[in-house]
XYZ file of C-alpha atoms in Angstrom:
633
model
C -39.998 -17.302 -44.280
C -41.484 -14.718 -45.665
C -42.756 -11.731 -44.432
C -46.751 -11.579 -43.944
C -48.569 -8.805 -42.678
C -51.001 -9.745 -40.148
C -53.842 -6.648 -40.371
C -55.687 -6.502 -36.798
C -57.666 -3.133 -38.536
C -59.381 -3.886 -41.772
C -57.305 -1.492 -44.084
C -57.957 -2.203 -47.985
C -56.019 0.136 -48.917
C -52.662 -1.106 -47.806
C -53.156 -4.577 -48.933
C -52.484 -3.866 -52.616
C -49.551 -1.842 -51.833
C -47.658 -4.814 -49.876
C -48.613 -7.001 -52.210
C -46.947 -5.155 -55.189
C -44.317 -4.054 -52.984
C -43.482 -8.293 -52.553
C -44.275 -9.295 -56.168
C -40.910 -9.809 -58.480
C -40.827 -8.626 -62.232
C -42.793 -10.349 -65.108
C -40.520 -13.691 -65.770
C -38.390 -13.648 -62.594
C -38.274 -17.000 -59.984
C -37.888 -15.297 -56.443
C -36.246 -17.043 -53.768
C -36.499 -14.841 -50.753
C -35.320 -14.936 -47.206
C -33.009 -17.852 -48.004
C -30.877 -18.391 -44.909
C -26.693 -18.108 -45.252
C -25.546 -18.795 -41.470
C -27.803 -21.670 -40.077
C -28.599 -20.870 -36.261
C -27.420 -17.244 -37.060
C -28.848 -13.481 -36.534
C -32.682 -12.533 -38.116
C -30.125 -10.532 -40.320
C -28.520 -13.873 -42.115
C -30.584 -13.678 -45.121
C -30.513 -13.065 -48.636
C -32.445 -13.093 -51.807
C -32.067 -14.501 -55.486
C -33.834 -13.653 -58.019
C -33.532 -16.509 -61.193
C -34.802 -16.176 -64.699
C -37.694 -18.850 -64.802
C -36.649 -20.059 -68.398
C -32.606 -19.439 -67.990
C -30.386 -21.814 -69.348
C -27.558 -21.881 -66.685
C -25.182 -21.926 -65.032
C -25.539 -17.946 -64.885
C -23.230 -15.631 -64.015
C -24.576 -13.128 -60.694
C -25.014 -9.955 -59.574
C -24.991 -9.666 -55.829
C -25.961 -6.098 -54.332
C -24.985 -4.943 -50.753
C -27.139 -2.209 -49.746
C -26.048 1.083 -48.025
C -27.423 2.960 -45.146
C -24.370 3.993 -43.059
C -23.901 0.634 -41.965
C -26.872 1.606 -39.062
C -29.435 1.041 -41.455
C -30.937 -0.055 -44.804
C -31.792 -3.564 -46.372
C -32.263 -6.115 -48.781
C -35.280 -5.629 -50.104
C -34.436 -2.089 -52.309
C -32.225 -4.242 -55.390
C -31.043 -2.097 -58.129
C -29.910 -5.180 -60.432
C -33.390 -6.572 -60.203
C -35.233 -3.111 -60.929
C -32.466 -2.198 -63.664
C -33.493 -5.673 -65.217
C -30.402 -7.750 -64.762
C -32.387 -10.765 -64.381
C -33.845 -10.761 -68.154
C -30.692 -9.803 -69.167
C -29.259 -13.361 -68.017
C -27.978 -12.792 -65.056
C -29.210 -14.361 -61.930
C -29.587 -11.433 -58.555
C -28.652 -11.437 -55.813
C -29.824 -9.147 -52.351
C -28.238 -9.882 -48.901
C -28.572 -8.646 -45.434
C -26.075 -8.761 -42.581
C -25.817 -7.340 -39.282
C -26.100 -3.667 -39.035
C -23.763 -1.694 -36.101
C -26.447 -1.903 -33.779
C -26.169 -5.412 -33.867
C -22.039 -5.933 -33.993
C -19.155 -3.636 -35.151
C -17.130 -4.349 -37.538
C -15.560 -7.439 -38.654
C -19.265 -8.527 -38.660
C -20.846 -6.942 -41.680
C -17.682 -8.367 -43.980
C -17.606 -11.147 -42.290
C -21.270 -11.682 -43.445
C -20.587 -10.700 -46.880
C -18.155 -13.203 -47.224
C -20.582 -15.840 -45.477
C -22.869 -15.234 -48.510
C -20.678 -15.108 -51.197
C -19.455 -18.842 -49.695
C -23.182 -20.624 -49.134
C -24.296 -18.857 -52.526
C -21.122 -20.804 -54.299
C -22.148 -23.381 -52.298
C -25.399 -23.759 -53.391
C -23.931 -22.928 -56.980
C -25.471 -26.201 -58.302
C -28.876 -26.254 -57.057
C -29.382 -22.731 -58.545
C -27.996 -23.031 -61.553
C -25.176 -20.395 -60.358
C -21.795 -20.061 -61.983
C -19.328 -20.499 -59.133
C -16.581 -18.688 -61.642
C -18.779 -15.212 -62.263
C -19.643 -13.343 -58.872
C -19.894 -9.919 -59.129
C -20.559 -7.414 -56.306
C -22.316 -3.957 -56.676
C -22.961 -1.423 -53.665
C -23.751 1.802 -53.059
C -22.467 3.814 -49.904
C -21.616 1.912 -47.084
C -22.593 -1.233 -49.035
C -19.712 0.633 -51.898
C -17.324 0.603 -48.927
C -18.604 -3.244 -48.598
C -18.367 -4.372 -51.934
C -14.999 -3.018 -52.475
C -13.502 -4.723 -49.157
C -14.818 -8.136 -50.760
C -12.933 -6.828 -53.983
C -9.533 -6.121 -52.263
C -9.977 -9.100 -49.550
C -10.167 -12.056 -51.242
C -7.276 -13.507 -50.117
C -7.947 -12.300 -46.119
C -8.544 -15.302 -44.323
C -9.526 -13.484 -41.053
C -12.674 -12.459 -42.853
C -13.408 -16.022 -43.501
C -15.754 -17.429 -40.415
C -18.491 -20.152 -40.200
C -19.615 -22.548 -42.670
C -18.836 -23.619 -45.818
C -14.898 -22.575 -45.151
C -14.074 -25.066 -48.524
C -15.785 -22.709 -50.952
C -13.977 -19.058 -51.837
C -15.210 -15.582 -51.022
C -13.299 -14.269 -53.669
C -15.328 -12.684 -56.594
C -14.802 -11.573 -59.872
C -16.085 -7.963 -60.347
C -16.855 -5.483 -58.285
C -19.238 -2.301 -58.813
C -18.702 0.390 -55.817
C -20.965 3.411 -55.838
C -19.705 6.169 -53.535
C -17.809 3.648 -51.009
C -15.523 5.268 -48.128
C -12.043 3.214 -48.527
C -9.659 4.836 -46.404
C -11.388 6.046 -43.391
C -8.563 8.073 -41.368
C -8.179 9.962 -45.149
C -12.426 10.280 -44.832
C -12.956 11.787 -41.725
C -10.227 14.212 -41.726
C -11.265 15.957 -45.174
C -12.136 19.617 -44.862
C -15.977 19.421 -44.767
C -16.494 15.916 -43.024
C -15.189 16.302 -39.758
C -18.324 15.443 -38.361
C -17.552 11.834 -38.972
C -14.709 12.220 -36.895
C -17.270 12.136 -33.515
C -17.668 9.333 -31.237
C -21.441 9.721 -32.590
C -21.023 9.243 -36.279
C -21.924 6.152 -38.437
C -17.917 5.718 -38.999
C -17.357 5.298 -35.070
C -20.832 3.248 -34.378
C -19.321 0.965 -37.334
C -15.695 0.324 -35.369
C -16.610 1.204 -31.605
C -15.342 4.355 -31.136
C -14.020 7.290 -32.815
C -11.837 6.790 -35.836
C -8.853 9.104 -35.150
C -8.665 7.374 -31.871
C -8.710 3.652 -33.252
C -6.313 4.258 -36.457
C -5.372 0.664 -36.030
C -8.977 -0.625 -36.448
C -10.070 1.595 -38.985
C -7.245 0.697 -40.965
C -8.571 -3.177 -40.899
C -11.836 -1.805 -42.501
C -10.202 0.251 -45.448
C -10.133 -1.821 -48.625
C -7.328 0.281 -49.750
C -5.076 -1.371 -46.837
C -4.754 -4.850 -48.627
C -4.870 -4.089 -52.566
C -2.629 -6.417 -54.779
C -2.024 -6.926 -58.060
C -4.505 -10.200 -57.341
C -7.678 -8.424 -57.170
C -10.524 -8.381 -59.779
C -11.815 -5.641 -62.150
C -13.152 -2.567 -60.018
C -15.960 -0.143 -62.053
C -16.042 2.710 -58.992
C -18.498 6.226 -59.478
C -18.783 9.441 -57.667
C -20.700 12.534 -57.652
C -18.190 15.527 -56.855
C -20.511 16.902 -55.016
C -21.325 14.256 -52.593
C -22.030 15.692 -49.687
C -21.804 12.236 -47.127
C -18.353 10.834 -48.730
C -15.757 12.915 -50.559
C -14.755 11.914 -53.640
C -10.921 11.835 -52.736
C -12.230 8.270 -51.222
C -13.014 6.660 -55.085
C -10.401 8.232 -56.300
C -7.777 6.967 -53.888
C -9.249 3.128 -54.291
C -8.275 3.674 -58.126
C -5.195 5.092 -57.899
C -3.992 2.364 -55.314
C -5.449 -0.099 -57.772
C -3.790 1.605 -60.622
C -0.161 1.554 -59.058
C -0.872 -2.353 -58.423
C -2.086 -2.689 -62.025
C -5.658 -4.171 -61.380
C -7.674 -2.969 -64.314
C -9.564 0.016 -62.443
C -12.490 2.139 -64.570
C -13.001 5.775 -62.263
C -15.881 7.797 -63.172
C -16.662 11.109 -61.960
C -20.678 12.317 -62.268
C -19.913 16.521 -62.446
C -22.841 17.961 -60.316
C -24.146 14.739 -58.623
C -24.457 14.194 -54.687
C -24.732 11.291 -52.782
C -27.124 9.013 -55.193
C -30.045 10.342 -56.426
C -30.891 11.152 -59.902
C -27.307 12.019 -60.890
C -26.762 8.639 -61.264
C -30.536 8.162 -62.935
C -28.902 8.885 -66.382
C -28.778 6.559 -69.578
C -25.238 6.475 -69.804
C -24.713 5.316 -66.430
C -26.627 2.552 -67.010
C -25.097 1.679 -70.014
C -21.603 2.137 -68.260
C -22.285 -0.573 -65.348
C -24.350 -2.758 -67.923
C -21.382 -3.107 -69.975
C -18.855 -3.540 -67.391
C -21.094 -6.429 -65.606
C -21.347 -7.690 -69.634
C -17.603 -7.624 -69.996
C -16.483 -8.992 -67.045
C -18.875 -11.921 -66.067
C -20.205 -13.078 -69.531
C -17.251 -12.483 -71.848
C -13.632 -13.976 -71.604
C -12.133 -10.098 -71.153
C -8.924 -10.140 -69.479
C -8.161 -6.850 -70.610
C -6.358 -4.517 -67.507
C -7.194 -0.983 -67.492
C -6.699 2.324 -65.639
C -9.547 4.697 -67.210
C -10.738 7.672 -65.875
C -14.162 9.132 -67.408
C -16.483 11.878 -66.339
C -19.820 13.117 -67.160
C -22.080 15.804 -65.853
C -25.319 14.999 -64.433
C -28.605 15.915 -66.426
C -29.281 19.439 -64.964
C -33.010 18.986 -65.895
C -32.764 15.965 -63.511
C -30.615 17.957 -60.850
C -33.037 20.754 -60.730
C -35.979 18.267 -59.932
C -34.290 16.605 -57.095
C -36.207 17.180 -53.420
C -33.272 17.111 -51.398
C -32.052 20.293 -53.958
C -31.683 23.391 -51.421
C -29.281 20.926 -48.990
C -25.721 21.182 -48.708
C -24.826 19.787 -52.193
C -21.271 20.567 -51.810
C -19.338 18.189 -50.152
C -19.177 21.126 -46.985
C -20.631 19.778 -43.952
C -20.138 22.071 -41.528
C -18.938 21.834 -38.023
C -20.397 23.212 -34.761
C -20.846 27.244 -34.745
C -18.593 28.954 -32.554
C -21.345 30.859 -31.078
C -22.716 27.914 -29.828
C -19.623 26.781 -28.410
C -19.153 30.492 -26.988
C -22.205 30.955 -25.959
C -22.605 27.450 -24.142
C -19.399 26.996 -22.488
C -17.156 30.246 -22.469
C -18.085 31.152 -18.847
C -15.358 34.139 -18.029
C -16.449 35.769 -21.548
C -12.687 35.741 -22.796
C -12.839 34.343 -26.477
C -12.035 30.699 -25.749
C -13.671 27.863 -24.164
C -11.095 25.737 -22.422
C -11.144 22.241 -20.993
C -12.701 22.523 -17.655
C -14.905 24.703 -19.349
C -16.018 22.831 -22.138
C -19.396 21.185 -21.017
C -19.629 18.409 -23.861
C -17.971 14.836 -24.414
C -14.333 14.519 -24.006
C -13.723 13.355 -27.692
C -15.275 16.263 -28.988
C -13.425 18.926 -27.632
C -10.099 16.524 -28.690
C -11.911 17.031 -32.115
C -12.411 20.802 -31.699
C -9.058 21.510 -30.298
C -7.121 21.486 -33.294
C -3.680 22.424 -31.958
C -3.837 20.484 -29.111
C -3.407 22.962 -26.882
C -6.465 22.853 -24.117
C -8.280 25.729 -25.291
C -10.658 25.985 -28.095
C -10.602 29.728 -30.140
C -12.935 30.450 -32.894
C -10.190 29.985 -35.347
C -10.095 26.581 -34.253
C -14.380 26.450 -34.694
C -15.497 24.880 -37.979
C -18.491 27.694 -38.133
C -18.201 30.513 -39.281
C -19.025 33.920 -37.715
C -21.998 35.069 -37.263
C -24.368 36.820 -34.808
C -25.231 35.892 -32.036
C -29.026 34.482 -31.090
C -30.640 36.336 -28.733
C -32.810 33.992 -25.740
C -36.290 33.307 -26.437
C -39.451 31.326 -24.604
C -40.053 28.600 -26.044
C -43.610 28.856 -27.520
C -46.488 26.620 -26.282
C -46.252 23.447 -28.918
C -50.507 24.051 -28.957
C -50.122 27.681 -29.977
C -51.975 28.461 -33.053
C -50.061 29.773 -36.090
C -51.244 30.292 -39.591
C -50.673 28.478 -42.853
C -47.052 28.981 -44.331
C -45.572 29.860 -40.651
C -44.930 33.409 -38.904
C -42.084 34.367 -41.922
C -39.464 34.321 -39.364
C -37.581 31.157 -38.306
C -37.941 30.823 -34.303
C -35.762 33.118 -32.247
C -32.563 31.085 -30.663
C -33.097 28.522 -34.178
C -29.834 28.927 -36.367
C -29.694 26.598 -39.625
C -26.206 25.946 -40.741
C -26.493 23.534 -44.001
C -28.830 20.735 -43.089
C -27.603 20.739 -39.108
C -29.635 23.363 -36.909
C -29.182 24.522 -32.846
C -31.510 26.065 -30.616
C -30.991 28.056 -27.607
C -33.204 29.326 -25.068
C -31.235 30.167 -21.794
C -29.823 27.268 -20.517
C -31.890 24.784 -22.541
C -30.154 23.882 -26.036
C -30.617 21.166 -28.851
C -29.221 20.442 -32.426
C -30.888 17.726 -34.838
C -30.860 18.055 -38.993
C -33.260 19.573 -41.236
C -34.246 18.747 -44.699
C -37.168 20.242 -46.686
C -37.994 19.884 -50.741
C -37.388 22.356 -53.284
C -39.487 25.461 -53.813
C -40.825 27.650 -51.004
C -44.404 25.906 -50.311
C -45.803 25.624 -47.771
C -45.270 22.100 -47.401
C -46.301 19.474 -44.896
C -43.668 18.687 -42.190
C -42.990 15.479 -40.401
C -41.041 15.320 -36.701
C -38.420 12.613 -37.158
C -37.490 10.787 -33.474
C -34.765 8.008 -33.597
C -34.611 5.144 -31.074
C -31.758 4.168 -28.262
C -28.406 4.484 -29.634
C -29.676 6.356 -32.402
C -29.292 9.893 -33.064
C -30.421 12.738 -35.548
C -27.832 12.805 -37.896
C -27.739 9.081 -38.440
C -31.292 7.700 -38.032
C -33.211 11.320 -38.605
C -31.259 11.594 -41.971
C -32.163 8.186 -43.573
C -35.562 8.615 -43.049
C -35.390 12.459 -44.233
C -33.510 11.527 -46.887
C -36.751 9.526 -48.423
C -39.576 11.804 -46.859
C -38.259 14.705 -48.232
C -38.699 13.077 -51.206
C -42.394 12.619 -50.920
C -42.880 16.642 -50.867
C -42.078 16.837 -46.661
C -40.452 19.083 -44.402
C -38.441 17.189 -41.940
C -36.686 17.602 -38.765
C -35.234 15.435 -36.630
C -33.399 16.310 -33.315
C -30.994 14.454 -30.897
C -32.937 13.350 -27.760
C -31.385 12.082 -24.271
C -31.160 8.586 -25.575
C -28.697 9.205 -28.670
C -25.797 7.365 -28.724
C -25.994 5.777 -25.578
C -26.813 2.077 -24.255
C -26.396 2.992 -20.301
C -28.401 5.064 -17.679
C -31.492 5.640 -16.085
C -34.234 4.549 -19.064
C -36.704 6.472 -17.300
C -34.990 9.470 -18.639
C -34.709 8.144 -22.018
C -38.218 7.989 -24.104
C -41.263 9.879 -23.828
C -39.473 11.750 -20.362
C -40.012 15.409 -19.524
C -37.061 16.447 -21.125
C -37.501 14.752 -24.233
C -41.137 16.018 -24.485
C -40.165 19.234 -24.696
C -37.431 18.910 -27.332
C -40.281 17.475 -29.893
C -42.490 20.437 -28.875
C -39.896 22.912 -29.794
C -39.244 21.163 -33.003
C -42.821 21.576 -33.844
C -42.531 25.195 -32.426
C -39.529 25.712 -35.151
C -41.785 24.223 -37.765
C -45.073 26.745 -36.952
C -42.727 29.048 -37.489
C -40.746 28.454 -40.774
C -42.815 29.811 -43.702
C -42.161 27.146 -45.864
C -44.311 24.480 -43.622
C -48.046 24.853 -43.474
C -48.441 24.938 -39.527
C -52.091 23.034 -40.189
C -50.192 19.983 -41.624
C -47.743 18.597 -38.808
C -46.781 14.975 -38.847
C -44.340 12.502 -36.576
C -42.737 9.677 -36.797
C -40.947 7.418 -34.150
C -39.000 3.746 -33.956
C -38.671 2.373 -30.251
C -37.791 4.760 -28.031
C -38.570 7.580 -30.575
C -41.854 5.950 -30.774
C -42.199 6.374 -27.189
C -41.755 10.525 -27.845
C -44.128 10.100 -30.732
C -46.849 8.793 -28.438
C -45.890 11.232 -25.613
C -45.652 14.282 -27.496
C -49.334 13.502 -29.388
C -50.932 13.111 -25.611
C -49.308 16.861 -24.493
C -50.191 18.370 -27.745
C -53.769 16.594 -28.786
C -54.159 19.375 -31.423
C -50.875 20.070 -32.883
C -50.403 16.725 -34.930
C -52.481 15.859 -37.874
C -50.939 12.250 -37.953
C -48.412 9.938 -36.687
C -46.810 6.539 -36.977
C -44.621 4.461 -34.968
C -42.253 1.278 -35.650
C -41.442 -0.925 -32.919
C -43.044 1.092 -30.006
C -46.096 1.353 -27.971
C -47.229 2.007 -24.284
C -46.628 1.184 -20.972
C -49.348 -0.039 -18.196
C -48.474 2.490 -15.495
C -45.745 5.559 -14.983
C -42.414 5.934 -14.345
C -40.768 4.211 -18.103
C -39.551 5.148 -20.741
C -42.908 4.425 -22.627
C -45.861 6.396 -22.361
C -48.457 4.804 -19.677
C -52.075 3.961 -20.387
C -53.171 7.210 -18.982
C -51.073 9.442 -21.166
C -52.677 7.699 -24.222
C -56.091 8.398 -23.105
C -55.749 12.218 -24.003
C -54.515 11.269 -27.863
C -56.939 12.436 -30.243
C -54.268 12.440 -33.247
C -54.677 9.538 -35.870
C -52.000 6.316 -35.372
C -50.275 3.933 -37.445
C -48.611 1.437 -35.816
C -46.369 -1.249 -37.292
C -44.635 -3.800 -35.139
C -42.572 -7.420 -35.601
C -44.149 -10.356 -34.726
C -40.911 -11.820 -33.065
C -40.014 -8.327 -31.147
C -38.568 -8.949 -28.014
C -37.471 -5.415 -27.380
C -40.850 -3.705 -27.043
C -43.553 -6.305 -27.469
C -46.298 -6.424 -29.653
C -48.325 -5.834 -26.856
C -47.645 -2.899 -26.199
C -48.632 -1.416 -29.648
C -52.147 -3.903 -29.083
C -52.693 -2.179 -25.776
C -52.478 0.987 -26.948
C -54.119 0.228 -30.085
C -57.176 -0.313 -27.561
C -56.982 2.767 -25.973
C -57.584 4.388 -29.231
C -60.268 2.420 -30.028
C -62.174 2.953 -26.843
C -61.370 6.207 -27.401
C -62.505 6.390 -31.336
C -59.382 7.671 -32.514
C -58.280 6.677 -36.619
C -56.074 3.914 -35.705
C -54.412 0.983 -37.552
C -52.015 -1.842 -36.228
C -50.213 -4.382 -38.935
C -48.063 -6.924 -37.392
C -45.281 -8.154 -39.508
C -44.730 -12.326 -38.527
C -41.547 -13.752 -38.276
C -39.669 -10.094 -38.089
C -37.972 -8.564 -35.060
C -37.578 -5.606 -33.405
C -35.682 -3.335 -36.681
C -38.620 -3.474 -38.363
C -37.864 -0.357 -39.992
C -34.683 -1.535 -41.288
C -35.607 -5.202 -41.971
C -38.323 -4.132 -43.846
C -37.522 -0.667 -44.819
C -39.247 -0.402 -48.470
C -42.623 -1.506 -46.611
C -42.734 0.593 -44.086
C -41.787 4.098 -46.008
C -44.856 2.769 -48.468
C -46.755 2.351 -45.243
C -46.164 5.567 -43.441
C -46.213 7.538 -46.541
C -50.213 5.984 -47.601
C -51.182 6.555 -43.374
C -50.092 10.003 -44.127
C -51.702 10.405 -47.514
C -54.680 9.020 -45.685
C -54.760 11.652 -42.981
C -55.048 14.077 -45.590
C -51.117 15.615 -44.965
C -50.717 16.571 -49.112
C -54.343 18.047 -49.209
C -53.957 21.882 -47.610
């Protein structure tokens, strides 16, 4: 079914935007929301997209979309924006079940589920069973390129519609990971080596200590000289996946003699507008063109490169981030600082105060101590204690010029220290020095800054924001006492600092403060706007709302009496994690209370909402903002 959005505010202004946001190109039958596992997850769905006059059966394009495997969705399609469809191909979009929902087999597994009811249903669409061909960026490259190398893996084949094949005929992987013990072990990217990265959410637990599983998701582990055409690109300075991972898939592919095309974008990071140019496009066009509508059998190994249009480069937001490929690990003097307690130089064992895999991590000779040779940051001074400012203390436009005392920034990842109290998170802001607007990211349960905190800064940044998002007591974690979890004392704070950091960076405006919460991050959204009435200009929450009386994880009633800072509040109709409700009740509260409110209700979605309808809700969040005046100084 599709998605309708149920307004319970009058709010003009958003109607036209979902409506274009819905409506398919000029010429182009949509199909959407077609179920590929009857009786299955809300994530079982996919989309085709059919020329209205084509004469078939058509060869198609189906897209896997990225987002760490944590995130992300159908409804963003390259092949349908790029005009595939009136180019004679029929599109594809599909969903499956994100690591929050199961780990791995289960997001191949769906793949493959698709690829068998779309063949199928070959017939009634006008498909050509003989000319699937796969395209994915990120985790939906690593995705696409498992379908490419698995064809003949049985153990990926589950459900219905066993009789048709999951095998497909080309396959288009932007920036996929493919061997993940090689990944997380590359100078720079150790940070995917944690029990909280996207790579360990995906398997259920930390790579290096599940070599055996990991090794079941690499596509490189089951290449043959069987497996279709593989076009694979990637920026050299990609900053999420190395580019040692594309170019082991092709030269595995080349030493089985599967016609393999490797391109290498000089200058380009992880997507964005290095991969905008004309001669990409042209590249995958004619690839898709040779592959699924000519008779080519010709088997290639060709390696290309290009260099990404520096004019293009030098307009990209996210410009000023780590473009390098170098994410770096945790600062010694953190470490040090934190959990050397004699004040001898190295932090062993019993002293280290953090999660057991971690120090395993850290400890690189495996010897039970931890030096700062062994530390991935490098040296630097030390940060002297501070108080942490009132989050209602005044500051003026463009910040104090001095970044709070106890913040360090180290890339995109930041730490704070004052006394005993510490926090990390990520930070993102746009090019040039501003002041800009800034926006307080909060994930939900499980969650956690670098995963959930960077999507969303990865796309707000882009709208001209400063972002920061910080790890709260509910990261990573499923168990424990939920009233601790949420809007609780200690997580209060941490969102008051980060809008104490932000007052005091003088590239943020301190006047134009903005947060943003799903589920239990909405829950510190709501919390943080009723201790600090003044300091946010506006706010929006997916998923999240209040609770009747004290002692949860949500806000109660009472706290939301004291918010005076403008809400928007988007929720799924069929949420049975936080219900509706709770967004209606405290919808009324700022009513009673005349505060700017609005409350859309999405039918037939659950409780991801933010995933499951990602394109919507950045559109959303971003006009609530506009709304509230966050661009206007």
């Amino acid at each position: 079914m599709k998605p309708i959005l149920c307004f319970i505010l009058f709010a003009a202004s958003f109607t036209s935007v979902w409506a274009q946001q819905l409506r398919a190109p000029a010429g182009v039958k949509e199909l959407r929301d077609l179920t590929y596992v009857e009786g299955g997850h809300e994530r079982h769905k996919l989309d085709l997209y059919l020329p209205e006059k084509a004469e078939g059966p058509l060869p198609l394009i189906i897209w896997v979309h990225g987002g760490g495997w944590q995130n992300g969705s159908k409804d963003g399609c390259p092949p349908l924006r790029g005009g595939y469809v009136g180019k004679g191909y029929a599109v594809a979009s599909i969903n499956y079940r994100l690591s929050g929902h199961a780990v791995f087999p289960a997001q191949i597994e769906d793949c493959k589920a698709a690829i068998r009811w779309l063949r199928a249903h070959a017939e009634k669409y006008s498909l050509d069973p003989k000319r699937f061909g796969v395209w994915g960026s990120s985790a939906g490259g690593h995705l696409v390129a498992l379908l490419g190398t698995s064809g003949d893996v049985k153990e990926f084949d589950v459900g219905a519609n066993l009789d048709q094949s999951s095998r497909v005929q080309a396959v288009c992987d932007y920036f996929g990971p493919t061997d993940f013990t090689a990944f997380v072990t590359t100078p720079g990217y150790e940070s995917h080596a944690t029990d909280a990265s996207p790579e360990a959410r995906l398997i259920g637990g930390a790579v290096m200590q599940n070599k055996e599983k990991a090794a079941r998701m690499n596509p490189i582990t089951y290449v043959t000289k069987d497996e279709p055409p593989f076009l694979i690109v990637h920026g050299d300075k990609d900053p999420t996946v190395p580019i040692n991972q594309s170019q082991m898939l092709f030269d595995a592919l080349r030493k089985s003699e599967v016609s393999a095309h490797f391109h290498t974008i000089h200058g380009a990071g992880h997507g964005g507008p290095g991969f905008a140019g004309k001669n990409i496009d042209d590249m995958v066009g004619t690839f898709f063109e040779e592959r699924l509508k000519s008779s080519s059998a010709k088997v290639e190994a060709l390696a290309t490169e290009s260099t990404a249009d520096a004019a293009a480069m030098e307009r990209d937001p996210r410009k000023g981030m780590p473009q390098g490929g170098a994410r770096r690990g945790i600062p010694w003097e953190v470490i040090s600082g934190r959990d050397d307690k004699n004040k001898d130089g190295k932090v062993t064992r019993e002293e280290f105060s953090g999660p057991p895999p971690l120090f395993r991590l850290l400890d690189k000779n495996n010897d039970g101590i931890i030096t700062r040779e062994e530390s991935d940051g490098a040296p630097s001074p030390p940060a002297a204690p501070a108080q942490n400012p009132p989050a209602s203390a005044p500051a003026p436009k463009g910040g104090t010029g001095a970044a709070l005392k106890g913040f360090q920034l180290d890339g995109e990842r930041w730490t704070y220290r004052d006394g005993d109290f510490t926090m990390d998170g990520i930070f993102m802001k746009p090019a040039g020095k501003g002041p800009f607007p800034a926006v307080l990211i909060s994930h939900g349960m499980g969650g956690n800054a670098q995963g959930f905190g960077g999507m969303k800064a990865s796309e707000m940044v882009q709208w001209g924001m400063v972002c920061i998002a910080p790890n709260y007591t509910h990261a990573g974690t499923a168990g424990g006492d939920r009233a601790q979890f949420g809007a609780s004392e200690e997580n209060i704070r941490r969102a008051q600092t980060c809008l104490a950091i932000l007052r005091s960076m003088p590239e943020v405006d301190a006047t134009r403060l903005a947060a943003y919460g799903h589920s239990m991050g909405g829950f510190v959204t709501i919390g943080l706007a009723a201790t600090a009435p003044a300091g946010l200009k506006a706010a929006a929450i997916t998923g999240s709302g209040i609770s009747p009386q004290e002692g949860y994880a949500a806000p109660s009633h009472a706290a939301a009496e004291k918010i005076r800072v403008p809400f928007l509040m988007l929720h799924g109709g069929n949420d049975n994690t936080v219900r509706p409700e709770q967004s209606a009740n405290f919808k009324q509260v700022l009513d009673k209370n005349h505060v700017p409110n609005d409350r859309l209700v999405a039918d037939g979605q659950g409780h991801p909402i933010d995933q499951t309808m990602r394109d919507e809700v950045f559109r959303l969040v971003r006009e609530w903002f506009q709304k509230q005046n966050l661009w206007n100084p």
